[in-house]
PDB file of C-alpha atoms in Angstrom:
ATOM      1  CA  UNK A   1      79.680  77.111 102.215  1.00 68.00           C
ATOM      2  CA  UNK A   2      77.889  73.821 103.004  1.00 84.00           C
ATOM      3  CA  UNK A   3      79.280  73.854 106.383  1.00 90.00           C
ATOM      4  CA  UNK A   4      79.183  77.111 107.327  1.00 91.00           C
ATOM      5  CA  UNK A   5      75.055  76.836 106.597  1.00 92.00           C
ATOM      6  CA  UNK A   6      74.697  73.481 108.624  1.00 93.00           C
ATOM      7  CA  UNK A   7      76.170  75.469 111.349  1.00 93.00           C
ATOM      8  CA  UNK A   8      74.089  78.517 111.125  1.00 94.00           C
ATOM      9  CA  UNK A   9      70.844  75.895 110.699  1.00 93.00           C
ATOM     10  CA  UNK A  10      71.806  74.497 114.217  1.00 92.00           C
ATOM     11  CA  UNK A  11      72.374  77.509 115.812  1.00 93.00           C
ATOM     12  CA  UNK A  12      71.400  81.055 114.533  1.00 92.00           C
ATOM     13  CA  UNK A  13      74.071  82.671 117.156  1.00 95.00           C
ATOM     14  CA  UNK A  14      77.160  80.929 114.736  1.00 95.00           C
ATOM     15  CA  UNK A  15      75.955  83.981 111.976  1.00 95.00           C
ATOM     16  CA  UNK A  16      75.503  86.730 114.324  1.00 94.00           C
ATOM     17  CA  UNK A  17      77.187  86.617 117.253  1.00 95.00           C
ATOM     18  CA  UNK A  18      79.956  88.839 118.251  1.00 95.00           C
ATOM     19  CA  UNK A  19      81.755  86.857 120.835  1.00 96.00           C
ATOM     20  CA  UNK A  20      82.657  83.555 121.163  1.00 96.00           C
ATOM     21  CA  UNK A  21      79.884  80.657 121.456  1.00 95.00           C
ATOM     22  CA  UNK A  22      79.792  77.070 122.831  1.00 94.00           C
ATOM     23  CA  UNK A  23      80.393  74.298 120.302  1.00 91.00           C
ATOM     24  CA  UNK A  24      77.792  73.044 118.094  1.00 93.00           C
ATOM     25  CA  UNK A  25      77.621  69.171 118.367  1.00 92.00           C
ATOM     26  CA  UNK A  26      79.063  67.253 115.167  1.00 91.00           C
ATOM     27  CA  UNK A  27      79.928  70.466 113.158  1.00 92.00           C
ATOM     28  CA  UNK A  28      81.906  70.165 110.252  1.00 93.00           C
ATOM     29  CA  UNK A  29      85.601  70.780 110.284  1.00 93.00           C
ATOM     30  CA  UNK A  30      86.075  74.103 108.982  1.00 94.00           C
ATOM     31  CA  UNK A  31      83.193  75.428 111.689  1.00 95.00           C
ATOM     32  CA  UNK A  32      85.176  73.789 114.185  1.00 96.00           C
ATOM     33  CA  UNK A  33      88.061  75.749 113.533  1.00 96.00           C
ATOM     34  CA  UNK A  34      85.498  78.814 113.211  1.00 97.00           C
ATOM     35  CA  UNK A  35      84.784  78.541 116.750  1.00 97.00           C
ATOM     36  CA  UNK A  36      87.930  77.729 118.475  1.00 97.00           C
ATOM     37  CA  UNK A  37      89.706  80.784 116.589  1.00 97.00           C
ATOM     38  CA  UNK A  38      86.856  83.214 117.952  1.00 97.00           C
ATOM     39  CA  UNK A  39      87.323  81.913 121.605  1.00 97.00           C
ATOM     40  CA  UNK A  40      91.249  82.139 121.211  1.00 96.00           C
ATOM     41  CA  UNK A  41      90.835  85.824 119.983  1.00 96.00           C
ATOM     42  CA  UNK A  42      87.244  86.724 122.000  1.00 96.00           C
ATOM     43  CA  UNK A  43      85.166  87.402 118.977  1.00 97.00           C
ATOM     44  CA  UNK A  44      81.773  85.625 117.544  1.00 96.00           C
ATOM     45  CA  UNK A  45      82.942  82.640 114.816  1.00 97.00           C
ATOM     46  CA  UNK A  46      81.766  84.788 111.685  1.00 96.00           C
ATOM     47  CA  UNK A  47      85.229  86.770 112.371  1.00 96.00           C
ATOM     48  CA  UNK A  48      87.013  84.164 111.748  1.00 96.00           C
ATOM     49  CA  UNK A  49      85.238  82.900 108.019  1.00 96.00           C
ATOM     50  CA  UNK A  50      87.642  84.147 105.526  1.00 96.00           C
ATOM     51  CA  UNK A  51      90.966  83.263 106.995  1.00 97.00           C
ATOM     52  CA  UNK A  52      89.433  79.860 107.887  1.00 96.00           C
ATOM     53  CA  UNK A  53      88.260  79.027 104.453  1.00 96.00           C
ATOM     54  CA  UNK A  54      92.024  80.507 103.132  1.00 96.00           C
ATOM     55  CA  UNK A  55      93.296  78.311 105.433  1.00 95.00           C
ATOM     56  CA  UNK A  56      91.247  75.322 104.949  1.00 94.00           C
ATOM     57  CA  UNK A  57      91.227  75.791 101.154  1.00 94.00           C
ATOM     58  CA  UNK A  58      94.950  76.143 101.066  1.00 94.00           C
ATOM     59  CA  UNK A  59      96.014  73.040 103.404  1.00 92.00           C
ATOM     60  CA  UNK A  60      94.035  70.788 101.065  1.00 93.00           C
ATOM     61  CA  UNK A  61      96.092  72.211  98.084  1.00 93.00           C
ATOM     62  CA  UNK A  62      99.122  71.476  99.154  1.00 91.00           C
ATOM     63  CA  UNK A  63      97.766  67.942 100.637  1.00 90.00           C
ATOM     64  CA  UNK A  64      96.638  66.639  97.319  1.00 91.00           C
ATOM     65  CA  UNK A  65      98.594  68.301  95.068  1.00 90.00           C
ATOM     66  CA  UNK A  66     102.115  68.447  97.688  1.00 89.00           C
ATOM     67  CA  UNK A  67     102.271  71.969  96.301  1.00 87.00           C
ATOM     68  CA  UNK A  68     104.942  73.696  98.218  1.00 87.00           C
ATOM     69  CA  UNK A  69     104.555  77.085  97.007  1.00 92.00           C
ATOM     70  CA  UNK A  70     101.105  78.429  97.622  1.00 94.00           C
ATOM     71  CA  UNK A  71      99.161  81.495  98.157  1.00 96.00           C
ATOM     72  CA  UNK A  72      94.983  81.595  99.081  1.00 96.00           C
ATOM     73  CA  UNK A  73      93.434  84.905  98.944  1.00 94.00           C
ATOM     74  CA  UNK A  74      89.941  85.458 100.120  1.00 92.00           C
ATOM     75  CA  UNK A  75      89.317  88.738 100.567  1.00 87.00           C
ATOM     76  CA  UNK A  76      92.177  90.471 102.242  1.00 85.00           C
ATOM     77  CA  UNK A  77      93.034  87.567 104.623  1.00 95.00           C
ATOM     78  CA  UNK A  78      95.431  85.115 102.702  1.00 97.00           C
ATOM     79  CA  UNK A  79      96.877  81.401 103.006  1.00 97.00           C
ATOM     80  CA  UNK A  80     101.231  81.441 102.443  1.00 97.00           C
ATOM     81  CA  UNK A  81     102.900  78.458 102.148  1.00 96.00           C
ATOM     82  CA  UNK A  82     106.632  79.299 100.904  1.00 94.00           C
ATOM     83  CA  UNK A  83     109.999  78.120 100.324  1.00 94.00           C
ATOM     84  CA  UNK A  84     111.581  80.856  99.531  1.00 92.00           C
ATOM     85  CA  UNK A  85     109.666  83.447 101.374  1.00 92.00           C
ATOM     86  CA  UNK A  86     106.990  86.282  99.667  1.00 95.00           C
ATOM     87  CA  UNK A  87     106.265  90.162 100.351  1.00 95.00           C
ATOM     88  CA  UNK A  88     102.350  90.958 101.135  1.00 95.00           C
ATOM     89  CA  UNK A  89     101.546  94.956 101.147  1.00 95.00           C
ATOM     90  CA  UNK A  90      98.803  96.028 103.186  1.00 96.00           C
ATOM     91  CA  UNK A  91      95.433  97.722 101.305  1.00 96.00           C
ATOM     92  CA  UNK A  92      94.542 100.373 103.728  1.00 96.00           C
ATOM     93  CA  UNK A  93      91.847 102.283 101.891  1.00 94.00           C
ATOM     94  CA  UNK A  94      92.238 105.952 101.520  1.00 95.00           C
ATOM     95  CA  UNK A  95      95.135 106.354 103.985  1.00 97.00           C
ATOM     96  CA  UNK A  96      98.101 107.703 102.546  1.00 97.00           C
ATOM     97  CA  UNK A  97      99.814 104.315 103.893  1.00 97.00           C
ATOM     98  CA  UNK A  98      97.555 101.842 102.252  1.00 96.00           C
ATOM     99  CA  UNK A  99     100.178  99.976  99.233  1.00 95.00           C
ATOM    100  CA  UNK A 100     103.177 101.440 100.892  1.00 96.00           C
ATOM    101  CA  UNK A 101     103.720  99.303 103.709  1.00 96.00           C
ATOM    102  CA  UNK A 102     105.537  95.774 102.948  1.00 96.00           C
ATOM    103  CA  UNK A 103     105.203  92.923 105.036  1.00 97.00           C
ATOM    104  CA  UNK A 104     108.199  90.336 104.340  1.00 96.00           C
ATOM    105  CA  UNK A 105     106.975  86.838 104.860  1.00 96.00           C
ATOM    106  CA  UNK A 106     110.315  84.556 105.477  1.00 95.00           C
ATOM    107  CA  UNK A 107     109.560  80.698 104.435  1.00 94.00           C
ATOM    108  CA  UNK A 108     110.626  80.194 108.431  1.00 94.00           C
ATOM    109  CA  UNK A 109     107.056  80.978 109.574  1.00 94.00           C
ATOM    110  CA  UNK A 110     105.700  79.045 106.692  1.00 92.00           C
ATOM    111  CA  UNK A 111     102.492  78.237 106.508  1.00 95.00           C
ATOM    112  CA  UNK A 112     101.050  81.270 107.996  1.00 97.00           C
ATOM    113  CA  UNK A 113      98.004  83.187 107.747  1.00 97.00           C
ATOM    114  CA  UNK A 114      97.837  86.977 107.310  1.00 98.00           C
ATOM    115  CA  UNK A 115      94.577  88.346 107.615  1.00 97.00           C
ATOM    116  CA  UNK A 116      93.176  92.316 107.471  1.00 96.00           C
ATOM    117  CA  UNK A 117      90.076  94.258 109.314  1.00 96.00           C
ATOM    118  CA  UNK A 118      89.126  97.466 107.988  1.00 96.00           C
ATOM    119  CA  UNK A 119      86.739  99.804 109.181  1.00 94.00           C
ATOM    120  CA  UNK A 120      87.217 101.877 106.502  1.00 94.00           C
ATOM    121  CA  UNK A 121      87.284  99.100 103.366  1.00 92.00           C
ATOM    122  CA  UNK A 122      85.177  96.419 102.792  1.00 86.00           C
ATOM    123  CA  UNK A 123      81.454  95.157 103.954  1.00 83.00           C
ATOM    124  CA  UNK A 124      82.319  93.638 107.432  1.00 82.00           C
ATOM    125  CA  UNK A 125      81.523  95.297 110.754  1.00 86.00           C
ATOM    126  CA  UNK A 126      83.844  97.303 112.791  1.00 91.00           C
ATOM    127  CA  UNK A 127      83.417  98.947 115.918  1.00 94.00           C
ATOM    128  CA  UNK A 128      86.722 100.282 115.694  1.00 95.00           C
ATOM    129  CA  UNK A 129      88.122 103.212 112.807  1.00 97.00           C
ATOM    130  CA  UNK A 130      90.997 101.357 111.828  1.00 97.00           C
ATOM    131  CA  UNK A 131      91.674 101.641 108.121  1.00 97.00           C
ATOM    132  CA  UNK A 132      93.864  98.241 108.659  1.00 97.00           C
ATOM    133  CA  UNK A 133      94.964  96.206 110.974  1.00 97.00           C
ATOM    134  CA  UNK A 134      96.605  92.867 109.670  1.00 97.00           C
ATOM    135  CA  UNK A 135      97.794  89.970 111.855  1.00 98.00           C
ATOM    136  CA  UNK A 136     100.038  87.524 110.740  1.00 98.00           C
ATOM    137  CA  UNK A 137      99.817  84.264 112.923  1.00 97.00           C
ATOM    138  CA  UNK A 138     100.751  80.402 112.463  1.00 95.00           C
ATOM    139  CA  UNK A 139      96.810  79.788 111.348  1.00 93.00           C
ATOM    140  CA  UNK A 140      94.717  82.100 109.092  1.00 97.00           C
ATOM    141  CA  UNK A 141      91.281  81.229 110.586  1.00 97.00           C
ATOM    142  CA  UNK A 142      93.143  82.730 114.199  1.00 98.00           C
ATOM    143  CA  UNK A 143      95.038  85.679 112.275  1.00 98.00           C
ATOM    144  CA  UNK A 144      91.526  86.610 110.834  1.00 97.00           C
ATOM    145  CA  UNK A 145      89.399  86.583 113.998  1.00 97.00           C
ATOM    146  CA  UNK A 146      92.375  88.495 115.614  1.00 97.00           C
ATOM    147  CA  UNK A 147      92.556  91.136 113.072  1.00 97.00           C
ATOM    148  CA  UNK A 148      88.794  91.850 113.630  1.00 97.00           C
ATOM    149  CA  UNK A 149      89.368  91.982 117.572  1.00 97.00           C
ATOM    150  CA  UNK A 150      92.049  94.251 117.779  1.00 98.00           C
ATOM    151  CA  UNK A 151      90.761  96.595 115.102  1.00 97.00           C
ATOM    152  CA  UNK A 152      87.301  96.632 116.849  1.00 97.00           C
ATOM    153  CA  UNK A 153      89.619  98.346 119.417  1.00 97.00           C
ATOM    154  CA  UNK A 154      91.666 100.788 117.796  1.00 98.00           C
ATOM    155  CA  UNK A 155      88.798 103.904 117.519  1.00 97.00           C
ATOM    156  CA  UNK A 156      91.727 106.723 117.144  1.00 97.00           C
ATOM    157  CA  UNK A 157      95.403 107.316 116.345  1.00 97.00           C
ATOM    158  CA  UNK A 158      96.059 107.590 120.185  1.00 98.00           C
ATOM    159  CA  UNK A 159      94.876 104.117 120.373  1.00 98.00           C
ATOM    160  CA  UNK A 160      97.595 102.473 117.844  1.00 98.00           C
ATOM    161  CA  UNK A 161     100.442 102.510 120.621  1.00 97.00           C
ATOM    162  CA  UNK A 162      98.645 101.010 123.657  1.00 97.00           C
ATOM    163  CA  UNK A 163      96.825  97.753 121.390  1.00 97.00           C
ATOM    164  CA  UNK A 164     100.208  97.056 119.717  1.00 97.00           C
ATOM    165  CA  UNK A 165     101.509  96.607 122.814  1.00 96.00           C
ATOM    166  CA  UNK A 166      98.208  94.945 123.988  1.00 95.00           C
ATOM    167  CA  UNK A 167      98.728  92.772 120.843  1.00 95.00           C
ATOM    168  CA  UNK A 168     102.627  91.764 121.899  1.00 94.00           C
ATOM    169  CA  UNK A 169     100.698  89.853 124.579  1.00 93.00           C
ATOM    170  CA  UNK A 170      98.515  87.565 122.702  1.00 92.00           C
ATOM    171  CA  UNK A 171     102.292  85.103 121.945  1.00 92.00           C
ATOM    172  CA  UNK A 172      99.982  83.262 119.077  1.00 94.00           C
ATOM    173  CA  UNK A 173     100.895  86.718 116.659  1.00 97.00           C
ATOM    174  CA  UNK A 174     103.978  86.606 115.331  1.00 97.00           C
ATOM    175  CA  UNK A 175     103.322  90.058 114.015  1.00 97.00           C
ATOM    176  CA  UNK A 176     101.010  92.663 113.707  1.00 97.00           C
ATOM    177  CA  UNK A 177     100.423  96.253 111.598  1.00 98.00           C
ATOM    178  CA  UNK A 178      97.781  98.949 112.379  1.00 98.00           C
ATOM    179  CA  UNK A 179      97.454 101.894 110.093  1.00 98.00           C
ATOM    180  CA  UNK A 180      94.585 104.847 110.937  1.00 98.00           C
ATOM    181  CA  UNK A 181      95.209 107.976 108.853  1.00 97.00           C
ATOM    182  CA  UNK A 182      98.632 108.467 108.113  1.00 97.00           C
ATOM    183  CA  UNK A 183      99.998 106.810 111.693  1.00 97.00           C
ATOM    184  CA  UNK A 184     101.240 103.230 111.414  1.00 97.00           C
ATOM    185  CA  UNK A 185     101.621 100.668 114.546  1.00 97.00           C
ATOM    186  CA  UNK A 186     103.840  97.689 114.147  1.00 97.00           C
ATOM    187  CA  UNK A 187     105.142  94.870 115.922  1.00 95.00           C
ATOM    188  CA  UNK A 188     106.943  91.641 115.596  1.00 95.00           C
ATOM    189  CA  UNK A 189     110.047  89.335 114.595  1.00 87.00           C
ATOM    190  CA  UNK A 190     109.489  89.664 111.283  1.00 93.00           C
ATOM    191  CA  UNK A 191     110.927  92.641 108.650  1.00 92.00           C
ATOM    192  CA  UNK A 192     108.599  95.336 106.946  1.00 93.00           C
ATOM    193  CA  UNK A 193     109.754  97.867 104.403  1.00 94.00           C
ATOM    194  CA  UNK A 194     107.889 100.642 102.991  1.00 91.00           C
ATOM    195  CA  UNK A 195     107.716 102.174  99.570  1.00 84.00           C
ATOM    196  CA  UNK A 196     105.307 101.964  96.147  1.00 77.00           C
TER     197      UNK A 196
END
């Protein structure tokens, strides 16, 4: 948290902005990837925190200790590095969904991120009413910033069908889940399988 602080020291708009910012001269590393995963996915760097420090956290783990299976949670947005592939389900709050929807990881997207926005669970702001939207994506810091962005747009059911298919666009997810109610939105290359 050392670098996220020198960052919001230099420039107050790294803590509270809600779109993307210019660069801050010198930061550290895991600000750095902050900022470019909010420009990629048009949000402010906060966005991307969770999945960055997953992804950052996880990276060094299997760097020093040439771990090879690996798993970094922080709060709902989550670090895999597999061999031999791993099943996340998706916490979606009060919906009758949330638990029951699998997503299957295969080690052939290894490492990956897969990172959740809720405007239903959880402290972070949402301007959307998504009870979860999760975006899996080759980096966690991205995959975080672009679950916030695309939930931030998804403010009823009639909304899931058109930002999927908004989402297809952005090549950078190589899948993506939205869940609002008892409706669920997904796309992507990669299997999901529902059940308790």
């Amino acid at each position: 948290w050392h670098e996220i602080g020198w960052c919001i020291a230099r420039c107050r708009d790294f803590l509270s902005s809600y779109v993307p910012i210019k660069d801050i001269p010198g930061s550290p590393t895991l600000c750095t990837a902050m900022l470019e995963a909010s420009r990629r996915a048009g949000t402010g760097p906060m966005a991307a925190v969770a999945g960055a420090v997953a992804d950052a956290v996880g990276r060094e783990l299997s760097h020093v200790l040439g771990a090879r299976e690996l798993i970094v949670e922080n709060g709902g947005d989550i670090y895999v590095q597999t061999t031999q592939g791993v099943i996340c389900r998706v916490f979606a709050g009060a919906s009758p969904l949330s638990g029951q929807v699998r997503i299957h990881i295969p080690k052939e997207v290894s490492p990956v991120g897969v990172c959740t926005s809720s405007a239903t669970v959880g402290p972070s702001k949402s301007f959307g009413r998504a009870d979860a939207v999760t975006v899996v994506a080759a980096d966690a810091a991205f995959a975080d910033a672009a679950a916030t962005a695309w939930a931030n747009r998804v403010k009823s059911q009639d909304d899931i069908a058109p930002v999927i298919e908004a989402m297809k666009d952005q090549r950078e997810i190589i899948a993506g889940v939205i869940i609002l109610g008892d409706r669920l939105g997904f796309f992507g290359d990669i299997p999901i399988s529902f059940g308790p």
